[in-house]
CSV table of C-alpha atoms and ligand atoms in Angstrom, one decimal:
chain,number,residue,atom,x,y,z
A,1,MET,CA,67.9,86.4,127.3
A,2,LEU,CA,67.7,88.8,124.2
A,3,GLN,CA,65.1,88.8,121.6
A,4,MET,CA,64.7,90.7,118.3
A,5,LYS,CA,61.6,92.1,116.9
A,6,ILE,CA,61.4,92.9,113.1
A,7,GLU,CA,58.4,94.5,111.3
A,8,GLY,CA,58.8,92.9,108.0
A,9,ASN,CA,58.0,93.6,104.3
A,10,ARG,CA,59.9,96.9,104.2
A,11,LEU,CA,62.2,97.7,101.3
A,12,LEU,CA,65.9,97.6,102.1
A,13,GLU,CA,67.9,100.4,100.4
A,14,GLY,CA,71.3,102.3,100.6
A,15,THR,CA,74.5,100.9,101.6
A,16,VAL,CA,75.7,98.3,104.1
A,17,ARG,CA,79.4,97.9,104.8
A,18,ILE,CA,80.8,94.4,105.6
A,19,GLY,CA,83.1,94.0,108.6
A,20,GLY,CA,86.0,91.8,109.4
A,21,ALA,CA,85.6,88.0,109.0
A,22,LYS,CA,84.6,86.3,112.3
A,23,ASN,CA,86.3,83.0,111.3
A,24,SER,CA,89.6,84.7,110.4
A,25,ALA,CA,89.6,87.0,113.5
A,26,VAL,CA,88.9,84.1,115.8
A,27,ALA,CA,92.1,82.3,114.6
A,28,LEU,CA,94.4,85.4,114.3
A,29,ILE,CA,93.8,86.3,117.9
A,30,PRO,CA,95.0,83.0,119.5
A,31,ALA,CA,97.8,82.9,116.9
A,32,SER,CA,99.1,86.2,118.2
A,33,LEU,CA,100.3,84.3,121.2
A,34,LEU,CA,103.1,82.8,119.1
A,35,SER,CA,104.7,86.1,118.5
A,36,ASP,CA,107.6,87.1,120.6
A,37,GLY,CA,106.8,90.7,119.8
A,38,ILE,CA,103.8,93.0,119.6
A,39,VAL,CA,101.1,92.4,117.0
A,40,THR,CA,98.6,94.7,115.6
A,41,ILE,CA,95.4,93.4,113.9
A,42,ASP,CA,93.1,95.7,112.1
A,43,ASN,CA,89.4,95.3,111.1
A,44,ILE,CA,88.4,93.1,114.1
A,45,PRO,CA,84.6,92.7,114.1
A,46,ASN,CA,82.7,93.8,117.1
A,47,ILE,CA,81.0,90.5,118.0
A,48,SER,CA,80.7,88.5,121.2
A,49,ASP,CA,83.1,85.7,120.0
A,50,ILE,CA,85.8,88.2,120.0
A,51,ASP,CA,85.0,89.3,123.6
A,52,ALA,CA,85.2,85.6,124.5
A,53,LEU,CA,88.7,85.2,123.0
A,54,ASN,CA,89.9,88.5,124.7
A,55,GLU,CA,88.8,87.0,128.1
A,56,ILE,CA,91.1,84.0,127.3
A,57,LEU,CA,94.0,86.2,126.3
A,58,GLU,CA,93.6,88.3,129.5
A,59,TYR,CA,93.2,85.1,131.6
A,60,LEU,CA,96.5,84.0,130.3
A,61,GLY,CA,98.0,87.5,131.1
A,62,ALA,CA,98.6,88.9,127.7
A,63,LYS,CA,98.2,92.7,127.4
A,64,VAL,CA,95.3,93.6,125.0
A,65,SER,CA,93.9,96.8,123.6
A,66,ASN,CA,91.0,97.0,121.2
A,67,HIS,CA,90.0,100.4,119.8
A,68,ASP,CA,87.7,100.8,116.9
A,69,GLY,CA,88.5,97.4,115.6
A,70,THR,CA,92.3,97.7,116.0
A,71,MET,CA,93.6,95.2,118.4
A,72,ILE,CA,97.2,95.4,119.8
A,73,ILE,CA,98.3,92.3,121.5
A,74,ASP,CA,101.5,91.8,123.6
A,75,SER,CA,101.9,88.3,124.8
A,76,SER,CA,105.3,88.6,126.2
A,77,THR,CA,103.6,88.6,129.7
A,78,THR,CA,101.6,85.3,129.2
A,79,ILE,CA,101.6,82.5,131.7
A,80,ASN,CA,100.8,79.0,130.4
A,81,LYS,CA,98.0,77.7,132.6
A,82,GLU,CA,95.1,75.4,132.3
A,83,ILE,CA,92.1,77.1,130.5
A,84,PRO,CA,89.0,76.2,132.5
A,85,GLU,CA,86.1,74.3,131.1
A,86,GLN,CA,83.6,77.2,131.4
A,87,ILE,CA,85.9,79.4,129.2
A,88,SER,CA,87.0,76.7,126.8
A,89,LYS,CA,83.4,75.9,126.0
A,90,LYS,CA,82.3,79.2,125.2
A,91,LEU,CA,83.2,79.0,121.5
A,92,ARG,CA,84.7,76.6,119.0
A,93,ALA,CA,87.6,78.9,118.3
A,94,SER,CA,89.0,78.4,121.8
A,95,TYR,CA,90.8,75.3,120.5
A,96,TYR,CA,93.1,77.5,118.5
A,97,PHE,CA,94.7,78.2,122.0
A,98,MET,CA,95.3,74.6,122.1
A,99,SER,CA,97.7,74.8,119.3
A,100,ALA,CA,99.0,78.2,119.9
A,101,LEU,CA,100.1,77.3,123.4
A,102,LEU,CA,101.4,73.9,122.3
A,103,GLY,CA,103.5,75.8,119.7
A,104,LYS,CA,104.8,78.3,122.1
A,105,TYR,CA,105.3,76.2,125.3
A,106,LYS,CA,105.1,72.7,124.2
A,107,HIS,CA,102.5,71.9,126.9
A,108,VAL,CA,98.8,72.8,127.1
A,109,GLU,CA,95.9,71.9,129.4
A,110,MET,CA,92.4,72.8,128.2
A,111,TYR,CA,88.8,71.3,127.6
A,112,PHE,CA,86.8,70.4,124.5
A,113,PRO,CA,85.7,73.5,122.8
A,114,GLY,CA,82.2,74.8,122.4
A,115,GLY,CA,80.4,76.3,119.3
A,116,CYS,CA,77.1,76.1,117.8
A,117,SER,CA,75.4,72.8,118.2
A,118,ILE,CA,75.1,71.9,114.6
A,119,GLY,CA,76.6,68.4,114.7
A,120,ALA,CA,79.1,66.4,116.6
A,121,ARG,CA,82.2,68.5,115.6
A,122,PRO,CA,84.9,66.1,116.8
A,123,ILE,CA,88.6,67.3,117.0
A,124,ASP,CA,90.3,64.1,116.1
A,125,GLN,CA,92.0,65.7,113.0
A,126,THR,CA,93.4,68.4,115.1
A,127,LEU,CA,94.8,65.8,117.5
A,128,LYS,CA,96.2,63.8,114.5
A,129,GLY,CA,98.1,66.9,113.5
A,130,PHE,CA,99.6,67.3,117.0
A,131,LYS,CA,100.6,63.7,117.3
A,132,ALA,CA,102.2,63.9,113.7
A,133,LEU,CA,104.4,66.7,115.1
A,134,GLY,CA,105.5,64.8,118.1
A,135,ALA,CA,103.0,65.6,120.7
A,136,THR,CA,101.4,63.1,123.1
A,137,VAL,CA,97.8,63.6,123.9
A,138,LYS,CA,96.1,62.6,127.1
A,139,GLU,CA,92.3,62.8,127.3
A,140,ASP,CA,90.5,62.6,130.6
A,141,GLY,CA,86.7,63.2,129.9
A,142,ASN,CA,86.5,66.5,128.4
A,143,LYS,CA,90.1,67.6,129.5
A,144,PHE,CA,93.0,67.4,127.2
A,145,THR,CA,96.6,67.6,128.3
A,146,ILE,CA,99.0,67.8,125.4
A,147,ASP,CA,102.8,67.8,125.8
A,148,ALA,CA,105.8,67.5,123.4
A,149,GLU,CA,109.5,67.2,124.5
A,150,GLU,CA,110.2,68.4,121.1
A,151,LEU,CA,108.1,69.5,118.2
A,152,ILE,CA,109.3,68.0,114.9
A,153,GLY,CA,108.0,68.7,111.5
A,154,GLY,CA,105.8,65.8,110.1
A,155,HIS,CA,103.5,64.7,107.2
A,156,VAL,CA,99.8,65.1,107.9
A,157,TYR,CA,97.1,63.7,105.7
A,158,LEU,CA,93.8,65.1,106.9
A,159,ASP,CA,90.8,62.7,106.5
A,160,MET,CA,88.6,65.7,105.4
A,161,PRO,CA,89.7,69.3,104.7
A,162,SER,CA,88.9,70.7,108.1
A,163,VAL,CA,89.4,74.3,108.5
A,164,GLY,CA,90.1,73.9,112.3
A,165,ALA,CA,92.6,71.1,111.9
A,166,THR,CA,94.4,72.9,109.2
A,167,ILE,CA,94.8,76.0,111.2
A,168,ASN,CA,95.7,74.1,114.3
A,169,THR,CA,98.4,72.0,112.6
A,170,ILE,CA,99.9,75.3,111.0
A,171,LEU,CA,100.0,77.0,114.5
A,172,VAL,CA,102.1,74.2,116.0
A,173,ALA,CA,104.3,73.5,112.8
A,174,VAL,CA,105.4,77.1,112.6
A,175,LYS,CA,107.4,76.4,115.8
A,176,ALA,CA,108.4,72.7,115.1
A,177,ASN,CA,111.9,71.8,113.9
A,178,GLY,CA,112.0,71.0,110.3
A,179,GLU,CA,109.4,70.7,107.6
A,180,THR,CA,105.8,69.9,107.9
A,181,ILE,CA,103.5,69.2,105.0
A,182,ILE,CA,99.7,69.1,105.4
A,183,GLU,CA,97.8,67.3,102.7
A,184,ASN,CA,94.1,67.6,101.9
A,185,ALA,CA,94.3,70.9,103.8
A,186,ALA,CA,91.2,73.3,103.8
A,187,LYS,CA,91.5,76.0,101.1
A,188,GLU,CA,89.3,78.6,102.8
A,189,PRO,CA,90.3,82.4,102.4
A,190,GLU,CA,90.5,82.5,106.2
A,191,ILE,CA,93.5,80.1,106.0
A,192,VAL,CA,95.2,82.4,103.6
A,193,ASN,CA,94.6,85.4,106.0
A,194,ILE,CA,96.1,83.4,109.0
A,195,THR,CA,99.3,82.2,107.1
A,196,THR,CA,99.8,85.7,105.8
A,197,PHE,CA,99.7,86.9,109.3
A,198,LEU,CA,102.3,84.2,110.5
A,199,ASN,CA,104.4,84.9,107.5
A,200,ASN,CA,104.4,88.6,108.3
A,201,MET,CA,105.8,87.5,111.8
A,202,GLY,CA,108.6,85.6,110.3
A,203,ALA,CA,107.0,82.2,109.6
A,204,LYS,CA,107.7,80.2,106.3
A,205,ILE,CA,104.5,78.8,105.0
A,206,THR,CA,103.7,78.1,101.4
A,207,GLY,CA,100.7,76.7,99.6
A,208,ALA,CA,97.8,78.4,101.7
A,209,GLY,CA,94.7,78.3,99.5
A,210,THR,CA,95.7,75.0,98.0
A,211,SER,CA,95.2,71.5,99.4
A,212,VAL,CA,98.9,71.0,100.2
A,213,ILE,CA,100.6,73.4,102.7
A,214,LYS,CA,104.2,73.4,103.6
A,215,ILE,CA,105.5,74.9,106.7
A,216,ILE,CA,109.3,75.2,107.6
A,217,GLY,CA,109.5,75.8,111.4
A,218,VAL,CA,111.3,78.8,112.8
A,219,GLU,CA,112.7,79.7,116.4
A,220,LYS,CA,111.2,83.1,116.7
A,221,LEU,CA,108.3,85.0,115.5
A,222,GLY,CA,108.2,88.9,115.7
A,223,SER,CA,106.1,91.8,115.6
A,224,CYS,CA,103.7,92.4,112.8
A,225,PHE,CA,100.6,94.1,111.4
A,226,THR,CA,97.7,92.5,109.7
A,227,GLU,CA,94.1,93.1,108.4
A,228,VAL,CA,91.1,90.8,108.9
A,229,ILE,CA,89.6,90.0,105.4
A,230,PRO,CA,86.0,91.0,104.9
A,231,ASP,CA,83.4,88.6,106.2
A,232,ARG,CA,82.2,86.4,103.2
A,233,ILE,CA,79.4,84.9,105.3
A,234,GLU,CA,78.1,88.4,106.6
A,235,ALA,CA,78.4,89.6,102.9
A,236,GLY,CA,76.5,86.7,101.7
A,237,THR,CA,73.7,87.2,104.3
A,238,TYR,CA,73.3,91.0,103.3
A,239,ILE,CA,73.3,90.0,99.6
A,240,ILE,CA,70.5,87.4,100.3
A,241,ALA,CA,68.5,90.2,102.2
A,242,GLY,CA,68.8,92.4,99.0
A,243,ALA,CA,67.5,89.5,97.0
A,244,LEU,CA,64.5,89.2,99.4
A,245,MET,CA,63.7,92.9,100.0
A,246,GLY,CA,66.3,95.1,98.3
A,247,ASN,CA,65.7,98.0,96.1
A,248,ASN,CA,69.4,98.6,94.6
A,249,LEU,CA,70.8,97.6,98.0
A,250,ARG,CA,74.6,98.1,97.8
A,251,VAL,CA,76.6,95.6,99.9
A,252,GLU,CA,80.3,96.9,100.0
A,253,ASN,CA,83.7,96.1,101.2
A,254,ILE,CA,83.3,92.4,99.8
A,255,ILE,CA,85.9,90.3,97.9
A,256,PRO,CA,83.7,89.2,95.0
A,257,ASP,CA,85.7,85.8,94.5
A,258,HIS,CA,84.8,84.8,98.0
A,259,VAL,CA,81.2,85.1,97.5
A,260,ALA,CA,81.1,83.9,94.0
A,261,THR,CA,79.4,80.6,94.5
A,262,LEU,CA,76.6,82.6,96.1
A,263,THR,CA,76.4,85.3,93.6
A,264,LEU,CA,76.5,82.9,90.7
A,265,LYS,CA,73.7,80.8,92.2
A,266,LEU,CA,71.6,83.9,92.6
A,267,LYS,CA,72.1,84.8,89.0
A,268,GLU,CA,70.9,81.2,88.0
A,269,MET,CA,67.8,81.8,90.1
A,270,GLY,CA,67.1,85.1,88.1
A,271,VAL,CA,68.1,87.5,91.1
A,272,LYS,CA,68.9,90.9,89.8
A,273,ILE,CA,72.5,91.4,91.1
A,274,GLU,CA,75.5,93.4,89.8
A,275,VAL,CA,78.9,92.6,91.2
A,276,GLY,CA,81.6,95.2,91.1
A,277,ASP,CA,85.2,95.4,92.3
A,278,ASP,CA,84.4,95.3,96.0
A,279,TYR,CA,80.5,95.6,96.0
A,280,ALA,CA,77.3,94.0,94.8
A,281,ILE,CA,74.0,95.7,94.2
A,282,VAL,CA,71.0,93.8,94.6
A,283,SER,CA,67.3,94.0,94.2
A,284,ALA,CA,64.3,91.8,95.1
A,285,SER,CA,63.1,90.0,91.9
A,286,GLU,CA,59.8,88.1,91.1
A,287,HIS,CA,59.6,84.6,89.8
A,288,LEU,CA,62.8,83.0,90.9
A,289,LYS,CA,63.8,79.7,89.4
A,290,PRO,CA,64.3,76.8,91.8
A,291,VAL,CA,67.8,75.4,92.1
A,292,LYS,CA,69.9,72.6,93.7
A,293,VAL,CA,72.6,73.4,96.2
A,294,LYS,CA,75.1,71.2,97.9
A,295,THR,CA,77.4,72.5,100.6
A,296,LEU,CA,81.1,71.9,100.2
A,297,GLY,CA,84.5,73.2,101.5
A,298,TYR,CA,85.8,76.3,99.7
A,299,PRO,CA,85.5,77.0,96.9
A,300,GLY,CA,82.2,75.1,97.0
A,301,PHE,CA,79.0,76.4,98.4
A,302,PRO,CA,79.7,77.4,102.0
A,303,THR,CA,77.7,75.6,104.8
A,304,ASP,CA,77.5,78.8,106.7
A,305,LEU,CA,75.3,80.2,104.0
A,306,GLN,CA,73.1,77.2,103.6
A,307,GLN,CA,70.5,78.3,106.2
A,308,PRO,CA,70.4,82.0,105.1
A,309,LEU,CA,69.8,80.8,101.5
A,310,THR,CA,66.9,78.7,102.5
A,311,THR,CA,64.8,81.7,103.2
A,312,LEU,CA,65.2,82.9,99.7
A,313,LEU,CA,64.5,79.4,98.2
A,314,THR,CA,61.0,79.6,99.7
A,315,LEU,CA,60.1,82.2,97.2
A,316,CYS,CA,61.2,80.2,94.1
A,317,ASP,CA,58.5,78.9,91.7
A,318,GLY,CA,59.0,75.2,92.2
A,319,THR,CA,61.0,72.7,94.3
A,320,SER,CA,64.7,73.5,95.4
A,321,ILE,CA,66.9,70.9,96.9
A,322,LEU,CA,69.6,71.7,99.3
A,323,GLU,CA,72.0,69.2,100.5
A,324,GLU,CA,74.2,69.6,103.6
A,325,THR,CA,77.3,67.7,103.5
A,326,ILE,CA,79.4,69.3,106.2
A,327,TYR,CA,77.2,69.1,109.5
A,328,GLU,CA,74.7,66.5,110.6
A,329,ASN,CA,72.4,68.9,112.3
A,330,ARG,CA,72.2,72.0,110.3
A,331,PHE,CA,68.5,72.1,109.5
A,332,GLN,CA,67.1,73.4,113.0
A,333,ASN,CA,65.9,76.6,111.2
A,334,VAL,CA,63.3,74.4,109.1
A,335,GLU,CA,61.0,73.9,111.9
A,336,TYR,CA,60.7,77.7,112.5
A,337,LEU,CA,60.6,78.7,108.7
A,338,ASN,CA,57.6,76.2,108.3
A,339,LYS,CA,55.9,78.0,111.2
A,340,MET,CA,56.3,81.2,109.3
A,341,GLY,CA,54.5,79.5,106.3
A,342,ALA,CA,57.4,77.7,104.3
A,343,ASN,CA,56.9,74.2,102.9
A,344,ILE,CA,60.0,72.5,103.7
A,345,ILE,CA,60.7,68.7,104.1
A,346,ILE,CA,63.7,67.3,105.7
A,347,ASN,CA,65.0,63.9,104.4
A,348,GLU,CA,68.3,63.0,106.1
A,349,ARG,CA,71.1,65.4,104.8
A,350,LYS,CA,68.8,67.0,102.2
A,351,ILE,CA,65.8,69.4,102.3
A,352,LYS,CA,63.1,69.9,99.8
A,353,ILE,CA,61.9,73.5,99.6
A,354,ASN,CA,58.5,73.7,97.9
A,355,GLY,CA,57.8,77.2,96.7
A,356,PRO,CA,56.6,79.7,96.2
A,357,THR,CA,55.2,80.3,99.8
A,358,GLN,CA,54.3,83.5,101.6
A,359,LEU,CA,56.1,84.0,104.9
A,360,HIS,CA,54.1,85.7,107.9
A,361,ALA,CA,55.2,86.8,111.3
A,362,GLU,CA,55.6,84.4,114.2
A,363,GLU,CA,57.5,83.9,117.4
A,364,VAL,CA,60.5,81.8,116.5
A,365,LYS,CA,63.8,80.9,118.1
A,366,ALA,CA,67.5,81.2,116.8
A,367,THR,CA,68.9,77.8,117.6
A,368,ASP,CA,72.3,78.6,116.4
A,369,LEU,CA,74.1,81.4,114.7
A,370,ARG,CA,73.2,80.8,111.0
A,371,ALA,CA,69.7,79.6,111.9
A,372,GLY,CA,69.3,83.0,113.5
A,373,ALA,CA,70.4,84.7,110.4
A,374,CYS,CA,68.0,82.6,108.4
A,375,LEU,CA,65.1,83.7,110.5
A,376,ILE,CA,66.1,87.4,110.6
A,377,LEU,CA,65.9,87.2,106.7
A,378,ALA,CA,62.6,85.4,106.9
A,379,ALA,CA,61.3,88.2,109.2
A,380,LEU,CA,62.6,90.9,106.9
A,381,LYS,CA,60.2,89.4,104.2
A,382,ALA,CA,57.4,88.4,106.3
A,383,ARG,CA,54.2,90.5,106.9
A,384,GLY,CA,53.7,91.6,110.4
A,385,GLU,CA,56.1,91.6,113.5
A,386,THR,CA,58.3,88.6,114.0
A,387,THR,CA,59.8,87.9,117.4
A,388,ILE,CA,63.1,85.9,117.4
A,389,THR,CA,64.3,84.6,120.8
A,390,ASN,CA,67.7,83.6,121.7
A,391,ILE,CA,69.3,86.3,119.5
A,392,GLU,CA,72.6,86.0,121.5
A,393,HIS,CA,73.5,83.3,119.0
A,394,VAL,CA,73.4,85.8,116.1
A,395,LEU,CA,75.4,88.6,118.2
A,396,ARG,CA,78.3,86.0,118.4
A,397,GLY,CA,78.9,86.4,114.6
A,398,TYR,CA,77.1,89.4,113.1
A,399,GLU,CA,78.6,92.9,114.1
A,400,ASN,CA,76.0,95.5,114.8
A,401,ILE,CA,73.3,93.6,113.0
A,402,GLU,CA,70.6,95.7,114.5
A,403,GLY,CA,72.3,99.1,113.6
A,404,LYS,CA,73.4,97.9,110.0
A,405,LEU,CA,69.7,96.7,109.0
A,406,LYS,CA,68.1,99.8,110.5
A,407,SER,CA,70.6,101.9,108.4
A,408,ILE,CA,69.1,100.2,105.1
A,409,GLY,CA,65.4,100.6,106.2
A,410,ALA,CA,64.5,97.7,108.4
A,411,LYS,CA,62.4,98.3,111.5
A,412,ILE,CA,64.2,96.3,114.0
A,413,SER,CA,64.9,96.3,117.7
A,414,ILE,CA,66.6,94.1,120.3
A,415,GLU,CA,65.4,93.9,123.9
A,416,GLN,CA,66.3,92.1,127.1
A,417,ILE,CA,63.6,89.7,128.4
B,1,LIG,N1,85.5,67.4,111.4
B,1,LIG,C1,86.0,66.0,112.0
B,1,LIG,N2,87.0,66.1,112.7
B,1,LIG,C2,87.8,67.1,113.0
B,1,LIG,C3,87.5,68.3,112.5
B,1,LIG,C4,86.4,68.4,111.6
B,1,LIG,O1,85.3,65.1,111.9
B,1,LIG,O2,88.8,67.0,113.7
B,1,LIG,C5,84.3,67.4,110.7
B,1,LIG,C6,83.3,68.3,111.4
B,1,LIG,O3,82.5,67.6,112.3
B,1,LIG,C7,82.5,69.0,110.3
B,1,LIG,C8,83.5,69.1,109.1
B,1,LIG,O4,84.7,68.1,109.5
B,1,LIG,O5,81.6,67.9,109.9
B,1,LIG,C9,84.1,70.4,108.9
B,1,LIG,O6,84.7,70.9,110.1
B,1,LIG,P1,85.7,72.0,110.2
B,1,LIG,O7,86.9,71.7,111.0
B,1,LIG,O8,86.2,72.4,108.7
B,1,LIG,O9,85.0,73.3,110.7
B,1,LIG,P2,85.4,74.1,112.1
B,1,LIG,O10,86.8,74.4,111.9
B,1,LIG,O11,85.0,73.5,113.3
B,1,LIG,C10,85.0,76.4,110.7
B,1,LIG,C11,84.1,77.5,111.1
B,1,LIG,C12,82.5,77.2,110.9
B,1,LIG,C13,82.5,76.7,109.5
B,1,LIG,C14,83.5,75.6,109.2
B,1,LIG,C15,83.5,75.1,107.6
B,1,LIG,C16,85.4,78.7,112.9
B,1,LIG,C17,85.3,79.0,114.2
B,1,LIG,N3,84.2,77.8,112.5
B,1,LIG,O12,84.5,75.3,111.7
B,1,LIG,O13,81.9,78.3,111.1
B,1,LIG,O14,81.1,76.1,109.2
B,1,LIG,O15,84.7,75.9,109.4
B,1,LIG,O16,83.7,76.2,106.9
B,1,LIG,O17,86.2,79.0,112.2
B,1,LIG,C18,79.8,79.5,111.5
B,1,LIG,O18,80.6,80.5,111.4
B,1,LIG,O19,78.6,79.6,111.6
B,1,LIG,C19,80.5,78.2,111.6
B,1,LIG,C20,80.0,77.2,112.1
């Protein structure tokens, strides 16, 4: 097990550069299987979720190289075989192989995906998309066997704008005969990144970034190059770090529109923040105003920044309310923030953060990726040395977090225990 130690209450200054988006990269890599050529993907983040996907690609027989964040994938040598349960359940994004293999071979066998334990996370909408395109789904415990004699374009109305179901349906529809329409599609920037990638390969997708996406299937997809967009959640996390302990901390390589719900909320709170073309400069501020925040699909406030933001809300002069509408179990960080001195009360899907409170060092546990980010932020603010156990969760999604935080003045180390 890995644990992180942080000596808190130190100013964060200088520049931190944001890497490629985890939630784009983890879909682009499986999507590359659909190409009959060689694809090159630039700006791949160096995180352990990518290692897990590479393992699946190599298991399937693809030729993969990854140097300095540039991945070259040749899937002409892949063999369609069952993806074993212990690999499928390593991460949520393994289920993008379900759709990529179904699109490519019209047959796939794999298991229920893994991912952070933040709610039930069913995959019914993905299966609904597959069925609408002519596939039959056989479920045997955790195992899924999905077949299609022929994939035919269809009309899919998603019950909620699920990121995963939108991407999975697109990955099958690009190889189906005829036209597919996805209604109530997710509008996240990662979806635009993936459809641009597929269109560069020769797919015909329009409407990405809106709630209606139209796909006209094609027979072949070719070679292409694409770049992973900057990670808006990593960006948001460092921006919040700046609001806690920054002295003109510059967070660069961001797309300001992608983090606008956060930066506007911080302005509402009274945080000193300047947003430029591709950067934000943030400083710690006194007497922050309490706010109300409700998580929603893009362009609403992202659920993935809800836990990191909670740390900052403990400093506000008064009571803030945070409502989580996407996941049922995304408040596991609260117990540990309270242990560090926060005053937070959970009431079903809402938390009430009574501030201001002074955070102090403690031994705490990262229960999931963003809960870990929340506790790292709390440790950066707290007096004394905080120990965060189970830090592996954080390394799944934050590239070189130790090095990046050190370079802006944090005293931080990761050790094996
Ligand atoms: N949902 C269903 N049925 C489905 C699909 C989703 O009920 O078939 C529900 C989920 O249970 C959840 C909600 O709909 O309550 C949203 O799920 P969605 O499918 O949008 O999420 P996801 O694709 O599983 C991705 C990210 C998450 C991020 C969400 C929302 C990846 C690998 N994961 O998950 O990222 O929170 O979109 O933006 O892309 C993270 O990075 O920490 C993370 C959890």
